[in-house]
mmCIF file of C-alpha atoms in Angstrom:
data_model
loop_
_atom_site.group_PDB
_atom_site.id
_atom_site.type_symbol
_atom_site.label_atom_id
_atom_site.label_comp_id
_atom_site.label_asym_id
_atom_site.label_seq_id
_atom_site.Cartn_x
_atom_site.Cartn_y
_atom_site.Cartn_z
ATOM 1 C CA MET A 237 85.936 79.862 107.366
ATOM 2 C CA ARG A 238 83.004 78.974 109.624
ATOM 3 C CA ARG A 239 83.117 80.825 112.909
ATOM 4 C CA ARG A 240 82.172 78.956 116.056
ATOM 5 C CA ALA A 241 82.349 79.141 119.827
ATOM 6 C CA LEU A 242 84.045 76.704 122.154
ATOM 7 C CA VAL A 243 82.095 75.859 125.295
ATOM 8 C CA PRO A 244 83.410 73.452 127.930
ATOM 9 C CA ARG A 245 81.341 70.285 127.648
ATOM 10 C CA ILE A 246 81.042 67.438 130.120
ATOM 11 C CA PRO A 247 80.676 63.852 128.759
ATOM 12 C CA ARG A 248 76.989 63.013 128.419
ATOM 13 C CA ARG A 249 77.481 59.603 130.043
ATOM 14 C CA SER A 250 77.589 61.297 133.433
ATOM 15 C CA THR A 251 75.050 63.986 134.197
ATOM 16 C CA LEU A 252 76.314 63.970 137.764
ATOM 17 C CA ALA A 253 79.756 65.060 136.525
ATOM 18 C CA ALA A 254 78.306 68.262 135.144
ATOM 19 C CA GLY A 255 76.815 69.139 138.488
ATOM 20 C CA VAL A 256 79.996 68.196 140.312
ATOM 21 C CA LEU A 257 82.077 70.303 137.956
ATOM 22 C CA ALA A 258 79.889 73.339 138.488
ATOM 23 C CA LEU A 259 80.177 72.843 142.228
ATOM 24 C CA VAL A 260 83.955 72.464 142.073
ATOM 25 C CA LEU A 261 84.420 75.598 140.012
ATOM 26 C CA ALA A 262 82.078 77.564 142.204
ATOM 27 C CA SER A 263 83.583 76.470 145.507
ATOM 28 C CA GLY A 264 87.236 76.379 144.504
ATOM 29 C CA LEU A 265 87.651 72.945 146.147
ATOM 30 C CA ALA A 266 87.646 74.591 149.550
ATOM 31 C CA PRO A 267 85.255 75.426 152.366
ATOM 32 C CA LEU A 268 83.829 78.896 152.468
ATOM 33 C CA SER A 269 86.191 81.574 153.752
ATOM 34 C CA PRO A 270 85.322 84.941 155.246
ATOM 35 C CA ALA A 271 85.283 87.879 152.864
ATOM 36 C CA ILE A 272 88.648 89.567 152.311
ATOM 37 C CA PRO A 273 88.949 93.269 151.451
ATOM 38 C CA ALA A 274 89.766 93.902 147.824
ATOM 39 C CA SER A 275 92.901 95.756 148.911
ATOM 40 C CA ALA A 276 94.502 92.377 149.684
ATOM 41 C CA GLY A 277 95.439 92.210 146.035
ATOM 42 C CA THR A 278 94.728 93.883 142.761
ATOM 43 C CA ALA A 279 92.671 92.549 139.890
ATOM 44 C CA GLU A 280 95.375 93.537 137.404
ATOM 45 C CA THR A 281 98.024 91.505 139.219
ATOM 46 C CA MET A 282 95.736 88.483 139.507
ATOM 47 C CA GLU A 283 94.786 88.641 135.826
ATOM 48 C CA ALA A 284 98.410 88.943 134.718
ATOM 49 C CA SER A 285 99.386 85.979 136.908
ATOM 50 C CA ILE A 286 96.674 83.758 135.439
ATOM 51 C CA VAL A 287 97.735 84.639 131.894
ATOM 52 C CA ARG A 288 101.366 83.910 132.776
ATOM 53 C CA TRP A 289 100.526 80.511 134.267
ATOM 54 C CA ILE A 290 98.473 79.596 131.208
ATOM 55 C CA ASN A 291 101.285 80.595 128.855
ATOM 56 C CA ASP A 292 103.839 78.685 130.931
ATOM 57 C CA ALA A 293 101.673 75.581 130.570
ATOM 58 C CA ARG A 294 101.296 76.135 126.833
ATOM 59 C CA ALA A 295 105.071 76.427 126.489
ATOM 60 C CA ARG A 296 105.524 73.113 128.300
ATOM 61 C CA ASN A 297 103.116 71.589 125.788
ATOM 62 C CA GLY A 298 104.980 73.036 122.818
ATOM 63 C CA LEU A 299 102.316 75.656 122.081
ATOM 64 C CA GLY A 300 102.737 79.312 121.300
ATOM 65 C CA SER A 301 102.006 81.945 123.916
ATOM 66 C CA LEU A 302 98.642 83.657 123.989
ATOM 67 C CA ARG A 303 98.772 87.390 123.353
ATOM 68 C CA ALA A 304 97.029 89.421 126.047
ATOM 69 C CA ASP A 305 94.613 91.888 124.463
ATOM 70 C CA ALA A 306 93.442 94.983 126.349
ATOM 71 C CA ARG A 307 89.959 94.881 124.811
ATOM 72 C CA LEU A 308 89.470 91.215 125.689
ATOM 73 C CA THR A 309 90.792 91.855 129.193
ATOM 74 C CA ALA A 310 88.279 94.676 129.675
ATOM 75 C CA LEU A 311 85.440 92.495 128.378
ATOM 76 C CA ALA A 312 86.451 89.566 130.602
ATOM 77 C CA GLY A 313 86.566 91.943 133.569
ATOM 78 C CA ASP A 314 83.086 93.229 132.770
ATOM 79 C CA ARG A 315 81.728 89.693 132.508
ATOM 80 C CA ALA A 316 83.359 88.696 135.803
ATOM 81 C CA ALA A 317 81.831 91.790 137.416
ATOM 82 C CA MET A 318 78.428 90.829 136.023
ATOM 83 C CA LEU A 319 78.754 87.366 137.569
ATOM 84 C CA ALA A 320 79.813 88.874 140.888
ATOM 85 C CA SER A 321 76.886 91.286 140.771
ATOM 86 C CA ASN A 322 74.438 88.440 140.174
ATOM 87 C CA ASP A 323 76.380 86.022 142.391
ATOM 88 C CA GLN A 324 75.871 83.435 139.683
ATOM 89 C CA LEU A 325 78.394 81.348 137.743
ATOM 90 C CA SER A 326 76.902 81.019 134.267
ATOM 91 C CA HIS A 327 77.857 81.920 130.715
ATOM 92 C CA THR A 328 74.260 82.991 130.180
ATOM 93 C CA ALA A 329 74.255 85.259 133.239
ATOM 94 C CA ALA A 330 77.256 87.119 131.815
ATOM 95 C CA GLY A 331 75.389 87.884 128.589
ATOM 96 C CA CYS A 332 75.815 87.018 124.912
ATOM 97 C CA LEU A 333 79.566 86.812 124.444
ATOM 98 C CA SER A 334 79.547 86.814 120.638
ATOM 99 C CA CYS A 335 77.306 89.895 120.735
ATOM 100 C CA GLN A 336 79.649 91.640 123.153
ATOM 101 C CA LEU A 337 82.660 90.816 120.990
ATOM 102 C CA SER A 338 80.928 92.314 117.965
ATOM 103 C CA ASP A 339 79.772 95.382 119.892
ATOM 104 C CA ARG A 340 83.374 96.108 120.860
ATOM 105 C CA GLY A 341 84.695 95.587 117.365
ATOM 106 C CA ILE A 342 86.676 92.464 118.284
ATOM 107 C CA GLY A 343 86.941 90.133 115.304
ATOM 108 C CA TRP A 344 87.298 86.387 115.714
ATOM 109 C CA ASP A 345 87.275 83.152 113.744
ATOM 110 C CA LEU A 346 86.910 80.988 116.864
ATOM 111 C CA PHE A 347 86.343 81.820 120.520
ATOM 112 C CA GLY A 348 85.977 80.102 123.864
ATOM 113 C CA GLU A 349 85.380 81.167 127.451
ATOM 114 C CA ASN A 350 86.153 79.619 130.821
ATOM 115 C CA LEU A 351 84.474 80.763 134.031
ATOM 116 C CA ALA A 352 85.367 80.000 137.631
ATOM 117 C CA SER A 353 84.697 81.192 141.159
ATOM 118 C CA ASN A 354 86.075 80.468 144.614
ATOM 119 C CA THR A 355 86.148 81.858 148.133
ATOM 120 C CA TYR A 356 89.887 81.807 148.707
ATOM 121 C CA PRO A 357 91.407 85.093 149.906
ATOM 122 C CA TRP A 358 91.319 87.753 147.212
ATOM 123 C CA GLY A 359 94.695 88.043 145.549
ATOM 124 C CA ASP A 360 97.276 85.449 144.600
ATOM 125 C CA GLN A 361 95.502 82.591 146.384
ATOM 126 C CA ALA A 362 92.192 83.163 144.621
ATOM 127 C CA ALA A 363 93.978 83.593 141.277
ATOM 128 C CA ARG A 364 95.908 80.342 141.765
ATOM 129 C CA ILE A 365 92.718 78.400 142.524
ATOM 130 C CA VAL A 366 91.058 79.831 139.397
ATOM 131 C CA PHE A 367 93.952 78.557 137.295
ATOM 132 C CA GLU A 368 94.093 75.171 139.016
ATOM 133 C CA SER A 369 90.336 74.622 138.695
ATOM 134 C CA TRP A 370 90.651 75.076 134.927
ATOM 135 C CA ARG A 371 93.794 72.939 134.770
ATOM 136 C CA ASP A 372 92.051 70.084 136.590
ATOM 137 C CA SER A 373 88.989 70.159 134.302
ATOM 138 C CA PRO A 374 89.764 68.568 130.898
ATOM 139 C CA PRO A 375 87.037 70.459 128.980
ATOM 140 C CA HIS A 376 88.264 73.803 130.325
ATOM 141 C CA TRP A 377 91.931 72.880 129.895
ATOM 142 C CA ASP A 378 91.329 71.888 126.274
ATOM 143 C CA ILE A 379 90.212 75.438 125.543
ATOM 144 C CA LEU A 380 93.288 76.951 127.209
ATOM 145 C CA MET A 381 95.578 74.560 125.326
ATOM 146 C CA ASN A 382 93.829 74.875 121.958
ATOM 147 C CA PRO A 383 96.578 75.517 119.360
ATOM 148 C CA ARG A 384 94.255 77.596 117.183
ATOM 149 C CA LEU A 385 93.510 80.162 119.864
ATOM 150 C CA ASP A 386 96.120 82.897 120.007
ATOM 151 C CA THR A 387 94.700 85.836 121.984
ATOM 152 C CA ILE A 388 93.418 86.032 125.562
ATOM 153 C CA GLY A 389 91.791 88.335 128.059
ATOM 154 C CA VAL A 390 91.349 87.399 131.725
ATOM 155 C CA GLY A 391 89.155 89.332 134.147
ATOM 156 C CA VAL A 392 88.437 88.861 137.838
ATOM 157 C CA ALA A 393 85.950 90.486 140.204
ATOM 158 C CA LEU A 394 85.160 90.196 143.895
ATOM 159 C CA ARG A 395 81.687 90.026 145.414
ATOM 160 C CA ALA A 396 82.357 91.892 148.644
ATOM 161 C CA THR A 397 79.284 90.623 150.505
ATOM 162 C CA ASN A 398 80.470 87.024 150.552
ATOM 163 C CA GLY A 399 84.117 87.199 149.435
ATOM 164 C CA VAL A 400 83.575 85.169 146.268
ATOM 165 C CA THR A 401 86.046 85.759 143.440
ATOM 166 C CA TYR A 402 84.651 85.359 139.936
ATOM 167 C CA ALA A 403 86.856 84.953 136.873
ATOM 168 C CA SER A 404 86.423 84.880 133.122
ATOM 169 C CA ALA A 405 88.990 83.905 130.501
ATOM 170 C CA ILE A 406 88.102 84.722 126.898
ATOM 171 C CA LEU A 407 90.249 83.255 124.131
ATOM 172 C CA ILE A 408 89.915 83.938 120.425
ATOM 173 C CA ASP A 409 91.511 83.002 117.158
ATOM 174 C CA ALA A 410 92.011 86.498 115.847
ATOM 175 C CA PRO A 411 91.212 86.819 112.133
ATOM 176 C CA ARG A 412 94.201 87.104 109.898
ATOM 177 C CA THR A 413 94.334 90.336 107.990
ATOM 178 C CA ILE A 414 95.888 90.112 104.565
ATOM 179 C CA ALA A 415 98.126 93.034 103.954
ATOM 180 C CA ALA A 416 97.036 94.950 100.928
ATOM 181 C CA THR A 417 99.462 94.849 98.058
ATOM 182 C CA PRO A 418 100.894 98.317 97.839
ATOM 183 C CA ARG A 419 100.074 100.015 94.614
ATOM 184 C CA PRO A 420 103.131 101.019 92.679
ATOM 185 C CA LYS A 421 103.685 104.697 92.735
ATOM 186 C CA PRO A 422 103.184 106.161 89.288
ATOM 187 C CA ALA A 423 106.336 107.354 87.678
ATOM 188 C CA PRO A 424 106.519 111.109 87.863
ATOM 189 C CA THR A 425 105.524 112.783 84.638
ATOM 190 C CA PRO A 426 108.683 114.253 83.208
ATOM 191 C CA ARG A 427 108.478 117.955 82.819
ATOM 192 C CA PRO A 428 109.421 119.062 79.333
ATOM 193 C CA THR A 429 112.693 120.856 79.296
ATOM 194 C CA PRO A 430 111.951 124.339 78.040
ATOM 195 C CA ARG A 431 113.651 125.109 74.830
ATOM 196 C CA PRO A 432 116.145 127.898 75.190
ATOM 197 C CA THR A 433 114.957 131.112 73.621
ATOM 198 C CA PRO A 434 117.313 131.691 70.738
ATOM 199 C CA ARG A 435 119.156 134.903 71.127
ATOM 200 C CA PRO A 436 119.438 136.822 67.875
ATOM 201 C CA THR A 437 122.926 136.744 66.558
ATOM 202 C CA PRO A 438 124.026 140.343 66.429
ATOM 203 C CA ALA A 439 124.743 141.535 62.908
ATOM 204 C CA PRO A 440 128.443 142.075 62.489
ATOM 205 C CA THR A 441 129.420 145.696 62.668
ATOM 206 C CA LEU A 442 130.840 146.677 59.339
ATOM 207 C CA ARG A 443 134.000 148.509 59.770
ATOM 208 C CA PRO A 444 134.504 150.977 56.897
ATOM 209 C CA THR A 445 137.334 149.961 54.707
ATOM 210 C CA PRO A 446 139.798 152.813 54.805
ATOM 211 C CA ALA A 447 140.136 154.481 51.478
ATOM 212 C CA PRO A 448 143.510 153.720 49.986
ATOM 213 C CA THR A 449 145.956 156.562 49.931
ATOM 214 C CA PRO A 450 146.135 157.592 46.317
ATOM 215 C CA GLU A 451 149.488 157.072 44.795
ATOM 216 C CA PRO A 452 150.879 159.957 42.791
ATOM 217 C CA ASP A 453 150.138 159.920 39.148
ATOM 218 C CA PRO A 454 153.141 158.438 37.397
ATOM 219 C CA ALA A 455 153.035 161.147 34.785
ATOM 220 C CA PHE A 456 153.286 163.747 37.453
ATOM 221 C CA VAL A 457 156.121 161.971 39.029
ATOM 222 C CA THR A 458 157.891 161.683 35.746
ATOM 223 C CA PHE A 459 157.262 165.266 35.184
ATOM 224 C CA SER A 460 158.652 166.200 38.500
ATOM 225 C CA ARG A 461 161.817 164.415 37.803
ATOM 226 C CA ILE A 462 162.525 166.323 34.631
ATOM 227 C CA ARG A 463 164.995 169.017 35.144
ATOM 228 C CA PRO A 464 163.683 172.318 34.137
ATOM 229 C CA ILE A 465 165.158 173.690 30.940
ATOM 230 C CA LEU A 466 166.550 177.080 31.287
ATOM 231 C CA LEU A 467 166.103 179.414 28.392
#
């Protein structure tokens, strides 16, 4: 299967729309607000909320939920931090995404990324505007609602000097791994049953036949029965 990346595209018939979209995503549809300390909310809570809102929307559209992946979340957080460091909203400024996926051992058949920034107070408000800016932009929303994409990582970062929140959402179609057919275990080799060692049959003990008691000689007997003759 050919692997490819999804990038939000604006219709070519309006070059102004592309500029407007970039401005909307960067400003969060609101005037600039003063910087808010990062302690006003946590990145982990904001990221989890954005994923939940995306999955709620997918459920309403009859789509399966996206599985949050720790490696994608870490990568999205790093890319958001890179944008905040440069104070620039650009896929290019965040670096080569396909290269970063490969470097981290994350396989994919298809991937897409949405970026956004706004100056709403850090925390739930900024997270909500990130989600709504993607929801209100058809090219970005198409990526979030793509039925082929099944895994997501969302990262947010705050540029403290101006209070701008940057966000990245990376979605992939994780490659399917075909389970290897288990090899049948070879039947155990039967051990030959040892033949019993024949015990020698003891030779029968010959009992001596008792000698018969000799019977008296009949002549003697006859003789003994004769009365002696007296002379």
